Short mmCIF file of C-alpha atoms and ligand atoms in Angstrom, two decimals:
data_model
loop_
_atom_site.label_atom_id
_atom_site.label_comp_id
_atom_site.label_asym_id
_atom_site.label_seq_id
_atom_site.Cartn_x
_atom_site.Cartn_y
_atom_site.Cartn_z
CA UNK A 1 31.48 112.32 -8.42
CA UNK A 2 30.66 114.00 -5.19
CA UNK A 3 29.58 112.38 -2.17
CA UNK A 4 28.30 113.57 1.06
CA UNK A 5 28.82 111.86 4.21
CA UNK A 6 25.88 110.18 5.97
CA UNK A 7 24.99 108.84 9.44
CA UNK A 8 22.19 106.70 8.93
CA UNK A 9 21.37 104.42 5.70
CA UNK A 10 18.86 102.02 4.81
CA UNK A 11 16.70 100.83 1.92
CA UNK A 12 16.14 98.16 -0.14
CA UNK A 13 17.84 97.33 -3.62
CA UNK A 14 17.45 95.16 -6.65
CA UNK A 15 21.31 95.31 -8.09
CA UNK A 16 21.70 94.64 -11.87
CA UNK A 17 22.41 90.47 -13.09
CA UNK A 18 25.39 89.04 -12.52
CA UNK A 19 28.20 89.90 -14.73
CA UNK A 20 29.76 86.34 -14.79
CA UNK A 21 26.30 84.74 -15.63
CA UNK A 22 25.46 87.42 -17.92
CA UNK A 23 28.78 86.58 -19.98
CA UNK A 24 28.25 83.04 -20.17
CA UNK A 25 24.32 82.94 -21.01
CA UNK A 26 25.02 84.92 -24.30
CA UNK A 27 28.37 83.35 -25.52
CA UNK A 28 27.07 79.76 -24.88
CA UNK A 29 23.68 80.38 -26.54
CA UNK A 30 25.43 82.04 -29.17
CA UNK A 31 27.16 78.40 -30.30
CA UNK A 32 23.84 76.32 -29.17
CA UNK A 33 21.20 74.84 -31.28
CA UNK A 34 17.92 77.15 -30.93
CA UNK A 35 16.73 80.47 -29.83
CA UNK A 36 17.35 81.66 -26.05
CA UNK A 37 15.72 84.44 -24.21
CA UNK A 38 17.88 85.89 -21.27
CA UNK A 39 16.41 88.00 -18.68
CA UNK A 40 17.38 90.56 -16.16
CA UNK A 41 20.67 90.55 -18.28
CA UNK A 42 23.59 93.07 -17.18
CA UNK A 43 23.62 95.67 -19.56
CA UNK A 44 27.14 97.57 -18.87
CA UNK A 45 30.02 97.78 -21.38
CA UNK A 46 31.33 94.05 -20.52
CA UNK A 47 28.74 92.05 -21.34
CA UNK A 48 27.83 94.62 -24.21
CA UNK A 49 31.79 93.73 -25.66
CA UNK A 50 30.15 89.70 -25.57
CA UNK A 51 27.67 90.85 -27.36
CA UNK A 52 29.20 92.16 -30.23
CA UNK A 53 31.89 89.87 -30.34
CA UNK A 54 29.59 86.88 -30.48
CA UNK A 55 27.46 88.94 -33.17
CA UNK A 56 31.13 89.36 -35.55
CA UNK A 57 31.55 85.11 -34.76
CA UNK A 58 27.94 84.68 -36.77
CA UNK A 59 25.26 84.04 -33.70
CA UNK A 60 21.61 86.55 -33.94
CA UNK A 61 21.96 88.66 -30.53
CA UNK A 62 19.73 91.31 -29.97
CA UNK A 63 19.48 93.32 -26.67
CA UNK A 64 15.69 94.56 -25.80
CA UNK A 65 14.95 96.50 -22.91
CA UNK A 66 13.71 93.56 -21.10
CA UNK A 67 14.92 90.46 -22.79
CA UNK A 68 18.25 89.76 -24.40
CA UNK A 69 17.54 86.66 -27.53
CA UNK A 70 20.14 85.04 -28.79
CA UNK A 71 19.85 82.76 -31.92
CA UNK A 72 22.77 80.38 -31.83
CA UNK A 73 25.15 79.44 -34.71
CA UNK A 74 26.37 76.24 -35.42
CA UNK A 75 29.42 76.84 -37.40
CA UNK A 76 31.40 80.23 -36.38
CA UNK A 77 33.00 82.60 -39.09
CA UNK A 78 36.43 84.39 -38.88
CA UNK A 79 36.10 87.25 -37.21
CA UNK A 80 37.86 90.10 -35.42
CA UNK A 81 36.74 90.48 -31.86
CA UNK A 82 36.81 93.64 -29.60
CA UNK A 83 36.71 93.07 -25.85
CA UNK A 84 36.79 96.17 -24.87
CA UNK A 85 37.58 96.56 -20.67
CA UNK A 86 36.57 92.89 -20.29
CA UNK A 87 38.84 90.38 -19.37
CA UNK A 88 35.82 87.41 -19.26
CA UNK A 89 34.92 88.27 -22.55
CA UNK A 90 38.84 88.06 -24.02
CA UNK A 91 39.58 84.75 -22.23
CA UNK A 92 36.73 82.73 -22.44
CA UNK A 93 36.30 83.29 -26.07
CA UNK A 94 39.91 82.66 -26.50
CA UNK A 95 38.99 78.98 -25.40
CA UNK A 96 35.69 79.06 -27.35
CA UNK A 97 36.97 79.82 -30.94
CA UNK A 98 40.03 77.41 -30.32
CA UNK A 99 37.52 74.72 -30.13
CA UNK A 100 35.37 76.27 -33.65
CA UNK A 101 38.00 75.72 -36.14
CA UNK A 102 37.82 79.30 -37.02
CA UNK A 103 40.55 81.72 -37.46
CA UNK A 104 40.27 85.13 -34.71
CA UNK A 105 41.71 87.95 -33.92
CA UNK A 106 41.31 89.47 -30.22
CA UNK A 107 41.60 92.86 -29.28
CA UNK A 108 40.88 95.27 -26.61
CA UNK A 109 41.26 98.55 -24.76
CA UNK A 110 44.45 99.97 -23.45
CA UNK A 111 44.24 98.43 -19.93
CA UNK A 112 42.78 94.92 -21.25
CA UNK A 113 45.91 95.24 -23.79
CA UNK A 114 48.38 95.19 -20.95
CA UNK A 115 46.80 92.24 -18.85
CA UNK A 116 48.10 88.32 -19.34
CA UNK A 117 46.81 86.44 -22.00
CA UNK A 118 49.56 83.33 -21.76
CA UNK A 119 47.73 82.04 -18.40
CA UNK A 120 44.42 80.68 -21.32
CA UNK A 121 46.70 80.63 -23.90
CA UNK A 122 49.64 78.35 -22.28
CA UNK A 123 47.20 74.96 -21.22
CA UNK A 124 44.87 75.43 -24.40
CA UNK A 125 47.88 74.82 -26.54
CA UNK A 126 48.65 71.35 -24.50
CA UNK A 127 44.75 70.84 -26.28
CA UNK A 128 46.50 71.35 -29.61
CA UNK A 129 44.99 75.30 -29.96
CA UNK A 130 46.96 77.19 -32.48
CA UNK A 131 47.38 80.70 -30.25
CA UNK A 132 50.00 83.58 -30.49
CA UNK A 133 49.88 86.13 -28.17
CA UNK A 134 51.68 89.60 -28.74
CA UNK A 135 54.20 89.69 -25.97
CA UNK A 136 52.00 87.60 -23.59
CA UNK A 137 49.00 90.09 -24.24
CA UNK A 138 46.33 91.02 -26.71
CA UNK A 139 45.54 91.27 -29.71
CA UNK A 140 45.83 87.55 -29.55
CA UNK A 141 45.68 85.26 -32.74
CA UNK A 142 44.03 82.34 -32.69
CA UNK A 143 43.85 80.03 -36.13
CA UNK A 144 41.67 77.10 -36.92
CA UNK A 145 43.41 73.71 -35.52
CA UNK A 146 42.33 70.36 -34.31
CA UNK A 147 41.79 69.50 -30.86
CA UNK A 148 42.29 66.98 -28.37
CA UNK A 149 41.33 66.13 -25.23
CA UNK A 150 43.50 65.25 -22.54
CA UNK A 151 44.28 66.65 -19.08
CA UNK A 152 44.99 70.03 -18.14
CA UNK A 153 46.07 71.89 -14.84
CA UNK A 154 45.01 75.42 -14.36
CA UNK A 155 47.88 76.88 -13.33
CA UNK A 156 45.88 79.88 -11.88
CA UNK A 157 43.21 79.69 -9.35
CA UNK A 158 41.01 81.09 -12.15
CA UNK A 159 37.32 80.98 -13.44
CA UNK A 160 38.40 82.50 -16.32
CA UNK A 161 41.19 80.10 -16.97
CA UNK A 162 39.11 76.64 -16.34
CA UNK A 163 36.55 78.14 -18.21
CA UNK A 164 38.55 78.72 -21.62
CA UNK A 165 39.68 75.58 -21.33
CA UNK A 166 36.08 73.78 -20.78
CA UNK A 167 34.68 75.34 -23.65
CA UNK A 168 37.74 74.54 -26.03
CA UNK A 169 36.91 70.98 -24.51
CA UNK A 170 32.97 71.13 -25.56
CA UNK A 171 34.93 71.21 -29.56
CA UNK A 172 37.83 68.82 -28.86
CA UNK A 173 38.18 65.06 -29.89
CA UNK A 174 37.99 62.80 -26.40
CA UNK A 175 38.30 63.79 -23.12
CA UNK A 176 39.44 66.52 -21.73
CA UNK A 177 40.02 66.51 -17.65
CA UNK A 178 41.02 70.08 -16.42
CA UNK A 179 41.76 70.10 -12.75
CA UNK A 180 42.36 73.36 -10.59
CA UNK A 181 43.73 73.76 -7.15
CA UNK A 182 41.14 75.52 -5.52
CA UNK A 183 37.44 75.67 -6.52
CA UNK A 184 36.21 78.50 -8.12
CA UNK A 185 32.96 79.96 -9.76
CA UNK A 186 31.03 77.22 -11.18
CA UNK A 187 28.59 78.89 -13.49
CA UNK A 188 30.38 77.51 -16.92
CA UNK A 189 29.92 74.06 -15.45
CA UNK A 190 26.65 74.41 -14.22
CA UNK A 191 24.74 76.38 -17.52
CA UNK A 192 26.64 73.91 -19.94
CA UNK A 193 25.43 70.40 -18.00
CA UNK A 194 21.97 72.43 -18.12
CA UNK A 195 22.42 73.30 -21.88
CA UNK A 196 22.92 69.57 -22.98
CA UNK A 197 27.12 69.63 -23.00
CA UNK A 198 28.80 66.12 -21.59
CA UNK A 199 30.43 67.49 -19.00
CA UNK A 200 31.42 66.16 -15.37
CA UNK A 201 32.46 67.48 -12.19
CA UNK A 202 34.50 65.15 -9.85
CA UNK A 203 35.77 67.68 -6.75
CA UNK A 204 38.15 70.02 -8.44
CA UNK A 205 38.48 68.43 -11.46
CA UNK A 206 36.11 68.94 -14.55
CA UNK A 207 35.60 66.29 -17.00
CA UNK A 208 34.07 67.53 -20.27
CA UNK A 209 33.97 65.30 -24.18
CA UNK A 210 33.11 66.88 -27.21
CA UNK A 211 29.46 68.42 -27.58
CA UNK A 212 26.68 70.01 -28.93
CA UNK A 213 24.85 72.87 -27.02
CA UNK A 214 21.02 72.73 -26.80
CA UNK A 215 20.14 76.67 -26.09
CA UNK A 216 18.15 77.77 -22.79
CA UNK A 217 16.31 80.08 -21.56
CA UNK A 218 18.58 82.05 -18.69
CA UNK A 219 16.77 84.54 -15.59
CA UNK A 220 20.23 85.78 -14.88
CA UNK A 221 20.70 86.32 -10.56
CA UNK A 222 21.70 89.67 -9.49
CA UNK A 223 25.24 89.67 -9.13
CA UNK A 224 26.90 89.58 -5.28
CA UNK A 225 30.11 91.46 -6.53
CA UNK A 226 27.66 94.57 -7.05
CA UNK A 227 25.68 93.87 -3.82
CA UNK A 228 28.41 93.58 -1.85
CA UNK A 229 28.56 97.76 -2.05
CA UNK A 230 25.43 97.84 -0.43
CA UNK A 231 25.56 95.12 1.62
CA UNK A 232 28.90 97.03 2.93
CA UNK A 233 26.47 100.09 3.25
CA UNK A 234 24.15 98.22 5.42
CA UNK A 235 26.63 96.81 8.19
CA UNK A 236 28.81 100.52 8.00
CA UNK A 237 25.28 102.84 8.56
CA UNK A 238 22.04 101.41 9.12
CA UNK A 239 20.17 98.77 7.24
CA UNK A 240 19.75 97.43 3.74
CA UNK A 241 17.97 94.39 2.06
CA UNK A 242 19.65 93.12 -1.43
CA UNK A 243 16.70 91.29 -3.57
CA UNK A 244 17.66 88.48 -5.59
CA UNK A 245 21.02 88.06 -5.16
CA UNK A 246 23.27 84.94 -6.96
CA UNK A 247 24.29 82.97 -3.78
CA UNK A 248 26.08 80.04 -5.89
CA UNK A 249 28.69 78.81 -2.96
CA UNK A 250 31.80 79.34 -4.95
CA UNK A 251 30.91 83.18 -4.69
CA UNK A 252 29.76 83.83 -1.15
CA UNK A 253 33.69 84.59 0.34
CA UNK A 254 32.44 88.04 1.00
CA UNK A 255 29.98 86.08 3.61
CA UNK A 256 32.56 84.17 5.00
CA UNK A 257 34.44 87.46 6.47
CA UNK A 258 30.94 89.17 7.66
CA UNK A 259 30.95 86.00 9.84
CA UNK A 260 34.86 86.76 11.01
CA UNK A 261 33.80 90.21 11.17
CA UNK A 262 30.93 89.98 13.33
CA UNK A 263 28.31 91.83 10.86
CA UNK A 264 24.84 91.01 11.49
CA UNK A 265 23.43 89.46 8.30
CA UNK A 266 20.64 87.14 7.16
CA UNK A 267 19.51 85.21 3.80
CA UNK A 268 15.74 85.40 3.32
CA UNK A 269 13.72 83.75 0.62
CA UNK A 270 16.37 81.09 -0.58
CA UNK A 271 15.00 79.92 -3.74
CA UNK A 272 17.10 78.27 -6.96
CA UNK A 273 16.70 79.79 -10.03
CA UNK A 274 17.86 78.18 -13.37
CA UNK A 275 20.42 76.10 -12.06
CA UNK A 276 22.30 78.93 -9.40
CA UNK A 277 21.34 79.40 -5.58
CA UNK A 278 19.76 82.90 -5.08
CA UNK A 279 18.24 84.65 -1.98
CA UNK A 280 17.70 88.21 -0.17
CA UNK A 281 20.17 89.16 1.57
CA UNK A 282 19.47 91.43 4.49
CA UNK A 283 22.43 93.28 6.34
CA UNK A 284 22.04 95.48 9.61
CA UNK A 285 24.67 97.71 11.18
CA UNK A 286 27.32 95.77 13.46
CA UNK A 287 30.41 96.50 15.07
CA UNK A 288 33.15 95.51 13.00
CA UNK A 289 36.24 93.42 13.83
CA UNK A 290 39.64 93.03 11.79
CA UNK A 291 39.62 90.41 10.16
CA UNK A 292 42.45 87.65 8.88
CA UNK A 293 41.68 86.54 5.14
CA UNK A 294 44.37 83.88 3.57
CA UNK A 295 44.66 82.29 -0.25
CA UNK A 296 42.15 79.33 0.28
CA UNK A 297 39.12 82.12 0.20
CA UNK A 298 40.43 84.27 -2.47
CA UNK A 299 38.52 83.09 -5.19
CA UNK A 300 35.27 83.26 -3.54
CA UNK A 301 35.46 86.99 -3.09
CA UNK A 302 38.56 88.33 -5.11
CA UNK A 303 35.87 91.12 -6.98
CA UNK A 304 34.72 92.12 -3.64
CA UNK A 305 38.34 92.69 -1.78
CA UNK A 306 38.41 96.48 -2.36
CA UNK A 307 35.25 96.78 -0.27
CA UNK A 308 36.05 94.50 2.24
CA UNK A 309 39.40 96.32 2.75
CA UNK A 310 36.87 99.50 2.98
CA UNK A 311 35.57 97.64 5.47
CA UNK A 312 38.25 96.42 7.45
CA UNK A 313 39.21 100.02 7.39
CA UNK A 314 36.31 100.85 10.01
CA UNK A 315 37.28 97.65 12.22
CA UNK A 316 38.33 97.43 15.28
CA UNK A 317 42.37 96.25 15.16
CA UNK A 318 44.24 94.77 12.18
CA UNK A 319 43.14 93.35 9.25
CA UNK A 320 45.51 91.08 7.09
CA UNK A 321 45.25 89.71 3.70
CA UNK A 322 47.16 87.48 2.24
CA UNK A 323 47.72 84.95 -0.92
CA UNK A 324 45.79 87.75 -2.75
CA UNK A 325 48.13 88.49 -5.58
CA UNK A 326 45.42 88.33 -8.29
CA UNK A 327 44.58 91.52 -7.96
CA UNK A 328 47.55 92.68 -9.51
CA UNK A 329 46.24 91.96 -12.98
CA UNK A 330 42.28 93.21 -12.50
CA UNK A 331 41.23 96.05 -14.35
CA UNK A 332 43.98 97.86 -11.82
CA UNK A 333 46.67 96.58 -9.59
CA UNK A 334 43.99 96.34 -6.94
CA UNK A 335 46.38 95.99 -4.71
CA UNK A 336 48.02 99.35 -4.99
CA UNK A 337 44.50 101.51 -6.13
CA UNK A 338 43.04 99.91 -3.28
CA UNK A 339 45.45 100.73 -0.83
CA UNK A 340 45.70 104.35 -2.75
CA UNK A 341 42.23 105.37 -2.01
CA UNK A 342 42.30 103.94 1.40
CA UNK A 343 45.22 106.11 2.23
CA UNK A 344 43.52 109.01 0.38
CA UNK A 345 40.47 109.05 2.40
CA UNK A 346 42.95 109.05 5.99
CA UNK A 347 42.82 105.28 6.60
CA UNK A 348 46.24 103.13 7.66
CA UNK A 349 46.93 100.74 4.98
CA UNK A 350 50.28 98.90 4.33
CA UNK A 351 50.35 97.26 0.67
CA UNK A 352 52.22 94.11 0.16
CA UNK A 353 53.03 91.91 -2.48
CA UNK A 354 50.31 89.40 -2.26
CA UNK A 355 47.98 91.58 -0.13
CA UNK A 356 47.53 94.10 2.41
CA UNK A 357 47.45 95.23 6.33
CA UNK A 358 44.64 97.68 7.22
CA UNK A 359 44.49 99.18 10.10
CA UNK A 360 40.95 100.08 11.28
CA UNK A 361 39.58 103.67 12.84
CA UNK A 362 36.13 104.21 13.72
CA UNK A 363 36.04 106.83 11.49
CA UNK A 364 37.58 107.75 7.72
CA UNK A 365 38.35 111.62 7.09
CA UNK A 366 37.46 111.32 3.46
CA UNK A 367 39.00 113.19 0.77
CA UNK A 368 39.92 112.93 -3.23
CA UNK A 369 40.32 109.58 -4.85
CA UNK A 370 41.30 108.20 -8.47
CA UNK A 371 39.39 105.18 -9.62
CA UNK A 372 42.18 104.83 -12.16
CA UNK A 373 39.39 103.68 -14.17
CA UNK A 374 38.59 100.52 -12.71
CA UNK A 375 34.93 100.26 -12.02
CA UNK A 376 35.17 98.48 -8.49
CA UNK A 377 37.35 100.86 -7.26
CA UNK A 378 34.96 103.79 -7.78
CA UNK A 379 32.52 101.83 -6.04
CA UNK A 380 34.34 100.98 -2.77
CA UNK A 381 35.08 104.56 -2.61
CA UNK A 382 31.81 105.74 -2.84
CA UNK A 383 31.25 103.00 0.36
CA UNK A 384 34.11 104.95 1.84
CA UNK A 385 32.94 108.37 1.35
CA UNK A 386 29.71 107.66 2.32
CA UNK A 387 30.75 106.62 6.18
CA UNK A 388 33.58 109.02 6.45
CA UNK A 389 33.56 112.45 8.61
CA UNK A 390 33.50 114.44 5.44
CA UNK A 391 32.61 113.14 2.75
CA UNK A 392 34.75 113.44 -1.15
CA UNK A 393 35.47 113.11 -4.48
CA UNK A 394 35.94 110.53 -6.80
CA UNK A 395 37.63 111.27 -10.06
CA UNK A 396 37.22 109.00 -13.50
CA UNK A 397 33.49 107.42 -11.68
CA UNK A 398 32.25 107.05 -14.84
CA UNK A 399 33.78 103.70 -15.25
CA UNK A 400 31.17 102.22 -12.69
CA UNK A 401 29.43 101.46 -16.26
CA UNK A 402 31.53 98.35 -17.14
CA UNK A 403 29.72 96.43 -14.19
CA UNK A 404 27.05 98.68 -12.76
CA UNK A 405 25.26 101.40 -15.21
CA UNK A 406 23.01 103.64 -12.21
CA UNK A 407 25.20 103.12 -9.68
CA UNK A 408 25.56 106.16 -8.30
CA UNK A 409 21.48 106.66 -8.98
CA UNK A 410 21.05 103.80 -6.77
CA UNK A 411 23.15 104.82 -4.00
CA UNK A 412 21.22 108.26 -4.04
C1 LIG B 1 35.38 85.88 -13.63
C2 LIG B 1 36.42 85.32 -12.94
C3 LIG B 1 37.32 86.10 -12.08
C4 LIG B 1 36.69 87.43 -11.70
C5 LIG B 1 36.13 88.15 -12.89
C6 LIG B 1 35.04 87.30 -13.53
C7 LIG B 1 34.55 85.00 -14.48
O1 LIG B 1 38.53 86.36 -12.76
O2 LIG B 1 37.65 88.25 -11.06
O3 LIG B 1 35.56 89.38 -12.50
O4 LIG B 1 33.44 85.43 -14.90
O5 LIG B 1 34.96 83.87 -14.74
P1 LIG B 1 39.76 85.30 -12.72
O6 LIG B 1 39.30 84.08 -13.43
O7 LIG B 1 40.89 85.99 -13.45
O8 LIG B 1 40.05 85.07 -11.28
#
C-alpha cells in the first residue's frame, strides 16, 4: 500500500464495532437460551473465526449485511475449532468448552500456532478442566471433565485470561472467585450480568456460580483500538470527529496519554448503549509532548501502543514505555515491529525488553515498512506515512482485514 504524505487532515468517521464486544456478543449468545440479533457487528476475519467456530460447537449464526442472529444452543457438540489469526477467539473458547462437557480440538494459523496457550490453560485446570496443550501452544485439546469452582489468580494482566476463566465458571459446580492484579476490559462481566449469568464484581476480583445464559440483543460500540488511528490523525494534521466510539473506562488508556501529551481532545454526545459507555470523540491538532507510560496503564491501551509510539515519535523530547512486555506475544512482537517501522520511516527508537524509548522529531522521513502481518502494525504505519516528509510503502497491508476491512478506503 502506497501512501502520500499530507499537510492538512480532517473529516469525520464512523469506525467498524468493537472487536472485543463483537467476540463476546456471538460466543455468549451462541450458549444462551433464545434468539439474539447483533448489530453494527465487526465483520473482519476475527470475529468471522467466532463465528464459525461457534457454528462447528452446534449454535444457528448467520451473518446478514446488517444484522448478525445468533440462535443459542444449550448443550454443545464435539467439535474441531479453527481460530484462525485470533487470539480472543482461541482463549476464550478454551474456557467456554471446558465448562460444556464437550470434547474440542483448537487450532489456528501459523502465527496464532506459535503464541501461549498455558497462560488459559494453567488456572482453568486448578477448575478441574481437562486441557493439553502442544508444547504450550495450539492445537490445544480440551476433553469433557467436571468442574469446580474455587479461586483463581490471573497470572497475566489479561482480558483474555479472566475471561476464559469466567466463562468456564458460568459451567462449574460453586463458586468460582478469579482475581487479577490490575483491572482490565470489562465487557465479559458486563454482557454476562446483562444476559442473566450470576456473576459479581468486587474491585478486581470477579465472583461468578454456575449459570444459564438468557440471550440479548447487542448494538455493538465502535471499537477505540480502530479509532485511535484516526484519532492519531486528528492531533498529527488537522481535525477529525470519531462517531460512536466504545468509551467503557477499562479501555480509554489511549486518553490518558493525549492528556500527558497535551492533545486537544473532547467527548461529545456521551450516551450508554447496551450496557458499555460510548461517545464522539473529537480530536484537533496539538503540539505534542513525550510522554512517560508505566505497567499500571498497560491494559487500558496495550492494542493502541504502536500508534501512540507513532505518536510519541512526532513529540517534543523522550518518550518512555515501560512494564509493556505483552506485546511480545500479539499478533507480532510489537515490541520489535513497532520499533522496526519506526526506525524504517527515520524516527529514533530504542527497543527494550518490556518497552521502548522514542525519541521525537517534528518530522518523519518516511520510507518502506513490513507489517509482518499484524494488522495494527499496518495501521500505525499508514498514521506514520501519512505525517511524514515523504510519504511510503507498506508491504503485507492486507492484513488490516483481521480488525478493520476498508481501512485504507476510510483513510482515503
Ligand atoms: C482482548 C484482550 C487483550 C487485547 C486483545 C483483545 C479481549 O488481550 O490485546 O486484542 O478481547 O479480551 P490480552 O488479554 O492478551 O491482554
Amino acid at each position: 500500500m502506497k501512501i502520500l504524505p499530507r499537510t492538512e487532515y480532517a473529516g469525520e468517521f464512523a469506525v467498524p464495532g468493537d472487536k472485543s464486544i463483537t467476540h463476546r456478543a456471538i460466543m455468549f449468545n451462541s450458549i444462551a437460551e433464545g434468539e439474539a440479533r447483533i448489530t453494527n457487528a465487526l465483520l473482519g476475519e476475527d470475529c468471522l473465526s467466532t463465528a464459525a467456530c461457534m457454528r462447528a460447537l452446534g449454535a444457528k449464526v448467520e451473518i446478514g449485511e446488517d444484522v448478525v442472529s445468533v440462535q443459542g444452543t444449550d448443550k454443545l457438540c464435539d467439535a474441531e475449532c479453527y481460530c484462525g489469526n485470533s487470539g480472543t477467539t482461541m482463549r476464550l473458547l478454551t474456557g467456554l468448552v471446558s465448562g460444556q462437557r464437550v470434547n474440542v480440538t483448537l487450532t489456528g494459523d501459523p502465527s496464532l500456532s506459535k503464541r501461549p496457550m498455558e497462560r488459559v490453560a494453567k488456572p482453568l485446570r486448578l477448575l478441574g478442566a481437562d486441557i493439553d496443550t502442544t508444547d504450550g501452544c495450539a492445537p490445544v485439546y480440551v476433553r469433557a471433565a467436571k468442574l469446580c469452582g474455587r479461586e483463581v489468580d490471573t497470572a497475566s494482566a489479561s482480558a483474555q485470561v479472566k475471561s476464559a476463566l469466567i466463562l468456564a465458571a458460568l459451567g462449574a459446580d460453586g463458586e468460582t472467585f478469579v482475581h487479577e492484579s490490575i483491572k482490565t476490559r470489562d465487557h465479559t462481566e458486563r454482557m454476562l450480568a446483562a444476559m442473566g449469568a450470576d456473576i459479581r464484581v468486587l474491585g478486581n476480583t470477579v465472583q461468578v456460580k454456575k449459570s444459564r445464559l438468557k440471550s440479548r440483543d447487542v448494538e455493538v460500540p465502535g471499537d477505540i483500538s480502530s479509532a485511535a488511528y484516526f484519532m492519531a490523525l486528528g492531533a498529527l494534521l488537522g481535525e477529525t470527529l470519531c462517531k460512536n466510539v466504545g468509551v467503557n473506562p477499562t479501555r480509554t488508556g489511549i486518553l490518558t496519554a493525549f492528556d500527558r501529551m497535551g492533545v486537544d481532545y473532547r467527548l461529545e454526545n456521551e450516551r450508554t448503549v447496551c450496557g458499555e459507555p460510548v461517545a464522539d470523540i473529537r480530536v484537533k491538532k496539538s503540539r505534542l509532548k513525550a510522554i512517560t507510560l508505566t505497567k499500571e496503564i498497560m491494559p487500558a491501551l496495550i492494542d493502541e501502543l504502536p500508534v501512540i509510539a507513532v505518536l510519541c515519535a512526532y513529540a517534543d523530547g523522550e518518550s518512555v514505555i515501560s512494564g509493556a512486555e505483552e506485546l511480545r506475544i500479539k499478533e507480532s512482537d510489537r515490541i520489535k515491529t513497532t520499533a522496526e517501522m519506526i526506525a524504517d520511516f527515520g524516527g529514533s527508537i530504542m527497543p527494550r525488553e518490556d518497552g521502548f524509548v522514542i525519541r521525537g522529531k517534528k518530522k518523519l522521513a518516511g520510507g518502506t515498512a513490513d507489517s509482518f502481518l499484524d494488522h495494527r502494525i499496518a495501521m500505525s504505519a499508514a498514521v506514520a506515512l501519512m505525517a511524514s516528509e515523504k510519504g511510503g510503502e507498506i508491504k503485507n497491508a492486507e492484513c488490516v482485514n483481521i480488525s478493520f476491512p476498508g481501512f485504507f478506503d476510510m483513510l482515503g
